[in-house]
Short mmCIF file of C-alpha atoms in Angstrom, two decimals:
data_model
loop_
_atom_site.label_atom_id
_atom_site.label_comp_id
_atom_site.label_asym_id
_atom_site.label_seq_id
_atom_site.Cartn_x
_atom_site.Cartn_y
_atom_site.Cartn_z
CA GLY A 1 28.54 32.66 41.82
CA ASN A 2 30.23 34.11 38.76
CA LYS A 3 33.67 32.98 39.78
CA SER A 4 32.86 29.27 39.64
CA GLN A 5 31.29 29.67 36.18
CA ASP A 6 34.45 31.33 34.89
CA SER A 7 36.49 28.36 36.01
CA GLY A 8 34.21 26.09 33.98
CA ILE A 9 33.17 23.86 36.86
CA ALA A 10 29.66 25.15 37.38
CA GLU A 11 26.99 22.49 37.78
CA MET A 12 25.15 22.41 34.46
CA GLU A 13 21.47 23.03 34.90
CA GLU A 14 19.60 19.99 33.71
CA LEU A 15 18.11 20.27 30.23
CA PRO A 16 14.31 20.20 29.98
CA VAL A 17 12.75 16.81 29.20
CA PRO A 18 10.27 16.81 26.30
CA HIS A 19 6.73 15.86 27.35
CA ASN A 20 3.27 15.75 25.79
CA ILE A 21 4.69 14.61 22.46
CA LYS A 22 2.38 15.01 19.48
CA ILE A 23 2.77 13.40 16.05
CA SER A 24 0.87 14.96 13.14
CA ASN A 25 0.83 15.21 9.32
CA ILE A 26 1.68 11.52 9.01
CA THR A 27 2.35 10.31 5.47
CA CYS A 28 3.74 6.97 4.26
CA ASP A 29 7.31 8.24 4.74
CA SER A 30 7.27 11.36 6.92
CA PHE A 31 5.68 12.89 10.00
CA LYS A 32 5.71 16.07 12.08
CA ILE A 33 6.65 15.98 15.74
CA CYS A 34 6.29 18.56 18.50
CA TRP A 35 6.31 18.56 22.30
CA ASP A 36 6.20 20.78 25.35
CA MET A 37 9.14 21.52 27.65
CA ASP A 38 9.98 23.76 30.57
CA SER A 39 11.38 27.13 29.62
CA LYS A 40 14.20 26.72 32.16
CA SER A 41 17.52 26.15 30.30
CA LYS A 42 15.61 26.10 27.03
CA ASP A 43 18.07 28.53 25.42
CA ARG A 44 20.91 26.06 25.95
CA ILE A 45 19.30 23.44 23.70
CA THR A 46 21.22 23.15 20.44
CA HIS A 47 19.95 19.76 19.21
CA TYR A 48 17.20 17.19 19.55
CA PHE A 49 17.86 13.46 19.67
CA ILE A 50 14.99 11.41 18.29
CA ASP A 51 14.93 7.66 18.81
CA LEU A 52 12.71 5.98 16.25
CA ASN A 53 12.13 2.23 16.15
CA LYS A 54 9.86 -0.12 14.29
CA LYS A 55 7.44 -1.57 16.78
CA GLU A 56 8.50 -5.20 16.62
CA ASN A 57 6.73 -8.14 18.09
CA LYS A 58 8.57 -9.43 21.13
CA ASN A 59 10.51 -12.20 19.41
CA SER A 60 11.67 -10.60 16.20
CA ASN A 61 14.10 -8.25 17.92
CA LYS A 62 16.12 -10.85 19.77
CA PHE A 63 19.13 -10.73 17.48
CA LYS A 64 19.16 -7.02 16.79
CA HIS A 65 22.50 -5.56 17.83
CA LYS A 66 21.67 -3.22 20.68
CA ASP A 67 24.09 -0.50 19.58
CA VAL A 68 22.60 -0.02 16.14
CA PRO A 69 22.01 3.72 16.06
CA THR A 70 18.37 4.52 15.44
CA LYS A 71 18.82 8.05 16.73
CA LEU A 72 18.38 11.08 14.58
CA VAL A 73 20.42 14.06 15.70
CA ALA A 74 18.60 17.17 14.53
CA LYS A 75 19.41 20.84 14.96
CA ALA A 76 17.04 22.50 17.41
CA VAL A 77 14.64 23.96 14.87
CA PRO A 78 11.31 25.52 15.81
CA LEU A 79 8.60 22.92 16.49
CA PRO A 80 6.78 21.16 14.94
CA MET A 81 9.70 19.58 13.14
CA THR A 82 9.28 17.42 10.03
CA VAL A 83 11.05 14.06 9.99
CA ARG A 84 11.52 12.50 6.57
CA GLY A 85 14.11 10.63 4.61
CA HIS A 86 16.57 10.12 7.46
CA TRP A 87 15.20 6.65 7.81
CA PHE A 88 13.42 4.85 5.08
CA LEU A 89 10.11 4.96 6.84
CA SER A 90 7.89 2.17 5.54
CA PRO A 91 4.22 2.84 4.85
CA ARG A 92 1.52 1.35 7.07
CA THR A 93 4.03 0.40 9.77
CA GLU A 94 3.93 0.95 13.53
CA TYR A 95 6.78 2.89 15.12
CA THR A 96 7.78 4.02 18.59
CA VAL A 97 9.45 7.36 19.16
CA ALA A 98 11.12 9.10 22.11
CA VAL A 99 12.99 12.43 22.32
CA GLN A 100 15.85 14.03 24.26
CA THR A 101 17.00 17.62 24.24
CA ALA A 102 20.75 18.09 23.90
CA SER A 103 23.38 20.80 24.21
CA LYS A 104 26.53 20.53 22.13
CA GLN A 105 29.66 21.40 24.09
CA VAL A 106 32.82 23.11 22.91
CA ASP A 107 34.64 19.76 22.74
CA GLY A 108 31.92 18.30 20.45
CA ASP A 109 30.32 16.12 23.10
CA TYR A 110 26.65 16.46 24.00
CA VAL A 111 24.97 17.02 27.32
CA VAL A 112 21.53 15.41 27.08
CA SER A 113 18.26 15.44 29.00
CA GLU A 114 16.41 12.39 30.20
CA TRP A 115 14.43 10.57 27.49
CA SER A 116 10.81 11.60 27.08
CA GLU A 117 8.02 9.07 27.35
CA ILE A 118 7.79 6.65 24.40
CA ILE A 119 4.84 7.14 22.10
CA GLU A 120 3.56 5.03 19.23
CA PHE A 121 2.20 5.92 15.83
CA CYS A 122 1.57 4.25 12.50
CA THR A 123 2.67 5.58 9.11
CA ALA A 124 0.07 6.12 6.41
CA ASP A 125 -0.78 4.35 3.16
CA TYR A 126 0.47 5.56 -0.19
CA SER A 127 -1.23 8.78 -1.18
CA LYS A 128 -2.66 9.43 -4.65
CA VAL A 129 0.66 11.12 -5.49
CA HIS A 130 2.58 7.93 -4.70
CA LEU A 131 0.08 5.75 -6.54
CA THR A 132 0.37 8.01 -9.57
CA GLN A 133 4.13 7.36 -9.53
CA LEU A 134 3.40 3.61 -9.45
CA LEU A 135 0.86 4.04 -12.23
CA GLU A 136 3.45 5.78 -14.42
CA LYS A 137 5.90 2.92 -13.86
CA ALA A 138 3.22 0.37 -14.77
CA GLU A 139 2.35 2.23 -17.97
CA VAL A 140 5.94 1.83 -19.17
CA ILE A 141 5.70 -1.96 -19.32
CA ALA A 142 1.99 -2.52 -20.08
CA GLY A 143 2.66 -3.49 -23.71
CA ARG A 144 0.23 -3.43 -26.60
CA MET A 145 -3.48 -3.94 -26.18
CA LEU A 146 -5.33 -7.17 -27.01
CA LYS A 147 -9.08 -7.64 -27.41
CA LEU A 148 -11.17 -9.30 -24.74
CA SER A 149 -14.85 -10.15 -24.48
CA VAL A 150 -15.32 -11.62 -20.98
CA PHE A 151 -14.29 -11.22 -17.38
CA TYR A 152 -13.88 -14.47 -15.47
CA ARG A 153 -13.42 -15.70 -11.93
CA ASN A 154 -12.07 -19.13 -10.97
CA GLN A 155 -13.12 -20.79 -7.73
CA HIS A 156 -13.82 -24.18 -6.23
CA LYS A 157 -17.20 -25.79 -6.78
CA GLU A 158 -17.99 -25.25 -3.07
CA TYR A 159 -17.73 -21.49 -3.52
CA PHE A 160 -20.41 -21.41 -6.23
CA ASP A 161 -22.64 -23.85 -4.32
CA TYR A 162 -22.37 -21.67 -1.22
CA THR A 163 -23.16 -18.53 -3.24
CA ARG A 164 -26.34 -20.14 -4.59
CA GLU A 165 -27.49 -21.48 -1.22
CA HIS A 166 -26.54 -18.68 1.17
CA HIS A 167 -26.35 -15.48 -0.89
CA GLY A 168 -29.34 -15.83 -3.20
CA ASN A 169 -27.10 -16.54 -6.21
CA ALA A 170 -25.05 -13.32 -5.86
CA MET A 171 -21.28 -13.40 -5.39
CA GLN A 172 -20.45 -11.06 -2.49
CA PRO A 173 -17.59 -8.56 -2.24
CA SER A 174 -15.00 -9.44 0.40
CA VAL A 175 -12.13 -7.46 1.89
CA LYS A 176 -9.01 -7.44 -0.25
CA ASP A 177 -6.05 -9.35 1.27
CA ASN A 178 -2.59 -7.91 1.90
CA SER A 179 -0.94 -8.95 -1.35
CA GLY A 180 0.87 -6.33 -3.38
CA SER A 181 2.53 -3.09 -2.31
CA HIS A 182 2.89 -2.63 1.41
CA GLY A 183 1.55 0.93 1.19
CA SER A 184 -1.50 0.06 -0.90
CA PRO A 185 -4.58 1.88 0.46
CA ILE A 186 -6.92 -0.89 -0.75
CA SER A 187 -5.31 -3.79 1.16
CA GLY A 188 -7.43 -4.89 4.09
CA LYS A 189 -9.92 -2.09 3.36
CA LEU A 190 -11.55 -2.23 -0.07
CA GLU A 191 -14.34 -4.76 -0.54
CA GLY A 192 -14.74 -6.32 -3.94
CA ILE A 193 -14.80 -9.44 -6.11
CA PHE A 194 -11.66 -10.42 -8.02
CA PHE A 195 -11.94 -11.01 -11.75
CA SER A 196 -9.37 -11.79 -14.43
CA CYS A 197 -9.50 -10.65 -18.02
CA ASN A 198 -6.22 -11.78 -19.53
CA THR A 199 -6.55 -13.74 -22.76
CA GLU A 200 -4.31 -16.23 -24.49
CA PHE A 201 -2.39 -14.57 -27.25
CA ASN A 202 -3.27 -17.13 -29.92
CA THR A 203 -6.96 -17.77 -29.10
CA GLY A 204 -8.13 -14.44 -27.69
CA LYS A 205 -9.91 -16.48 -25.01
CA PRO A 206 -9.24 -16.93 -21.29
CA PRO A 207 -6.49 -19.45 -20.52
CA GLN A 208 -7.63 -22.93 -19.54
CA ASP A 209 -5.36 -23.06 -16.48
CA SER A 210 -5.96 -21.35 -13.15
CA PRO A 211 -4.51 -21.27 -9.64
CA TYR A 212 -7.88 -20.60 -8.05
CA GLY A 213 -10.04 -23.67 -8.57
CA ARG A 214 -11.48 -25.78 -11.40
CA TYR A 215 -14.75 -23.88 -11.83
CA ARG A 216 -15.02 -20.66 -13.78
CA PHE A 217 -17.65 -17.96 -13.81
CA GLU A 218 -17.59 -16.09 -17.13
CA ILE A 219 -19.47 -12.87 -17.77
CA ALA A 220 -19.72 -10.66 -20.86
CA ALA A 221 -17.42 -7.66 -20.38
CA GLU A 222 -20.15 -5.05 -20.85
CA LYS A 223 -22.18 -6.40 -17.91
CA LEU A 224 -19.43 -5.18 -15.52
CA PHE A 225 -17.56 -2.54 -17.49
CA ASN A 226 -19.46 0.20 -19.32
CA PRO A 227 -19.91 3.98 -19.24
CA ASN A 228 -21.64 3.62 -15.84
CA THR A 229 -18.45 2.16 -14.34
CA ASN A 230 -15.53 4.15 -12.98
CA LEU A 231 -12.06 2.63 -13.34
CA TYR A 232 -9.23 3.19 -10.86
CA PHE A 233 -5.58 2.19 -10.68
CA GLY A 234 -4.97 0.23 -7.46
CA ASP A 235 -1.47 -1.27 -7.46
CA PHE A 236 1.54 -2.50 -9.44
CA TYR A 237 3.76 -5.27 -8.10
CA CYS A 238 5.70 -8.45 -8.72
CA MET A 239 6.55 -11.38 -6.47
CA TYR A 240 10.17 -12.19 -7.27
CA THR A 241 9.06 -13.22 -10.78
CA ALA A 242 9.57 -11.93 -14.30
CA TYR A 243 5.94 -10.95 -14.77
CA HIS A 244 4.13 -8.06 -13.14
CA TYR A 245 0.62 -7.60 -11.78
CA VAL A 246 -1.57 -4.52 -12.08
CA ILE A 247 -4.65 -4.22 -9.86
CA LEU A 248 -7.53 -2.19 -11.28
CA VAL A 249 -10.79 -1.38 -9.51
CA MET A 250 -14.08 -1.22 -11.39
CA ALA A 251 -16.76 0.55 -9.37
CA PRO A 252 -20.31 1.31 -10.50
CA VAL A 253 -20.68 5.10 -10.53
CA GLY A 254 -21.86 6.39 -7.14
CA SER A 255 -21.53 3.02 -5.37
CA PRO A 256 -19.81 2.75 -1.95
CA GLY A 257 -16.77 1.27 -3.70
CA ASP A 258 -16.68 4.27 -6.04
CA GLU A 259 -16.77 6.70 -3.11
CA PHE A 260 -13.93 4.78 -1.39
CA CYS A 261 -11.75 4.86 -4.52
CA LYS A 262 -12.42 8.51 -5.40
CA GLN A 263 -10.70 9.59 -2.20
CA ARG A 264 -7.70 7.29 -2.52
CA LEU A 265 -6.90 6.09 -6.04
CA PRO A 266 -5.96 7.67 -9.38
CA GLN A 267 -8.94 7.45 -11.74
CA LEU A 268 -8.41 6.20 -15.29
CA ASN A 269 -10.23 7.26 -18.44
CA ILE A 270 -12.16 4.13 -19.43
CA LYS A 271 -11.71 4.84 -23.15
CA ASP A 272 -8.06 5.77 -23.01
CA ASN A 273 -5.57 4.17 -20.64
CA LYS A 274 -2.74 1.64 -20.92
CA PHE A 275 -4.42 -1.27 -19.08
CA LEU A 276 -8.10 -1.85 -19.76
CA THR A 277 -10.34 0.07 -22.13
CA CYS A 278 -13.99 0.14 -23.08
CA ASP A 279 -14.98 2.01 -26.20
CA GLU A 280 -17.83 2.09 -28.66
CA GLU A 281 -17.26 1.16 -32.29
CA ASP A 282 -20.28 1.14 -34.65
CA GLY A 283 -22.68 0.95 -31.72
CA VAL A 284 -20.89 -2.06 -30.20
CA MET A 285 -18.76 -2.00 -27.04
CA VAL A 286 -15.18 -3.07 -27.71
CA TYR A 287 -12.75 -4.07 -24.95
CA HIS A 288 -8.95 -4.23 -24.79
CA HIS A 289 -6.44 -5.24 -22.12
CA ALA A 290 -2.69 -4.77 -21.76
CA GLN A 291 -0.67 -7.71 -23.04
CA ASP A 292 2.46 -7.55 -20.88
CA VAL A 293 1.02 -7.35 -17.35
CA ILE A 294 -1.34 -9.68 -15.51
CA LEU A 295 -4.45 -7.69 -14.69
CA GLU A 296 -6.36 -8.35 -11.49
CA VAL A 297 -9.66 -6.55 -11.61
CA ILE A 298 -11.69 -5.88 -8.47
CA TYR A 299 -15.41 -5.26 -8.96
CA THR A 300 -16.90 -3.53 -5.93
CA ASP A 301 -20.57 -4.63 -6.09
CA PRO A 302 -22.22 -8.06 -5.75
CA VAL A 303 -22.53 -10.00 -9.04
CA ASP A 304 -25.41 -12.38 -9.72
CA LEU A 305 -24.37 -15.74 -11.16
CA SER A 306 -27.34 -15.60 -13.56
CA LEU A 307 -25.56 -12.80 -15.46
CA GLY A 308 -22.96 -15.29 -16.70
CA THR A 309 -22.10 -18.98 -16.83
CA VAL A 310 -20.28 -21.36 -14.48
CA ALA A 311 -18.39 -24.27 -16.03
CA GLU A 312 -15.46 -26.56 -15.22
CA ILE A 313 -12.15 -25.72 -16.90
CA THR A 314 -10.13 -28.35 -18.72
CA GLY A 315 -6.65 -27.10 -17.78
CA HIS A 316 -4.46 -27.43 -14.69
CA GLN A 317 -4.60 -25.75 -11.34
CA LEU A 318 -1.36 -23.78 -11.26
CA MET A 319 -0.93 -23.03 -7.57
CA SER A 320 2.34 -21.22 -8.19
CA LEU A 321 0.44 -18.36 -9.82
CA SER A 322 -1.69 -17.67 -6.75
CA THR A 323 -1.25 -14.17 -5.36
CA ALA A 324 -3.03 -14.62 -2.01
CA ASN A 325 -1.27 -12.42 0.56
CA ALA A 326 1.79 -12.44 -1.68
CA LYS A 327 4.64 -10.17 -0.67
CA LYS A 328 5.92 -7.65 -3.17
CA ASP A 329 9.59 -7.87 -4.14
CA PRO A 330 11.05 -4.71 -2.52
CA SER A 331 14.21 -4.81 -4.66
CA CYS A 332 12.54 -4.80 -8.09
CA LYS A 333 13.48 -1.61 -9.93
CA THR A 334 10.48 -1.89 -12.26
CA CYS A 335 7.65 -1.71 -9.73
CA ASN A 336 8.96 0.13 -6.67
CA ILE A 337 8.89 3.85 -6.05
CA SER A 338 11.45 5.60 -3.91
CA VAL A 339 9.21 6.28 -0.91
CA GLY A 340 8.98 3.89 1.96
CA ARG A 341 9.21 0.26 1.00
#
């Protein structure tokens, strides 16, 4: 047998095919991968080929050039192997992955095994670390603080009528839509009620215009935001516009919303942060909000309409300002962090 090997024409033993692939330690832009393989010819493996693809719906891939390399060639390191940064993995995105083992030859070519089975996994949301990076970027542009006295919520008349008839007068939390950062851990998961608190610079009052309907519920700030409320940073984004949005979450201490946020979001000091503060001066609660961002505040508990007033606004309905399911501008340098998309 040795003679034929010396002449370099021996049949190469086939390389082992990876099977039983396991993905673990998934973050928004990395994962660990390991698999089993036969020990036969194992020592000849010099590299792994990993084929990673976004799981597309059937139609969106029609025009993708088939030869676009999505393969990662990695040195055969001990498993599990961490994959990060070779692709810009996007958060909260479904991927498929398959693996080959490979042996690099003297001439630089590779001998490869069959592909493994294809498995699917989904990347994670932004972690608190990523959100803290977003928070730091938002702090840079928040601007000086202006006084406020009320939180308000604009809706159509039907919404308030329905609340009175079907929910015993209490506005109910609903699941947050998918607007904002793609990796946001609150999208599609956190339940709450959206409020605004921005004021007009010259009047110190809420603006008379709104994209969300001609009726406005107004409530004194201290009814929602006080020392029994925890405040969390939720997101920072823009939608191809000059102005930026910051999402804050106000959760009554110990409420289900508070428990949800504690695990996932950076908590802010209610007396001292760059976005929305509540402090006592001479026995009176005083409130301030950041001037240079548009704050969207999510309150995580039901709110009874009797705690405030509902009235029609005199201004316009500016639909262009609506943020429902709005997509974040991925190219904006101000509000993107370098992980994922």
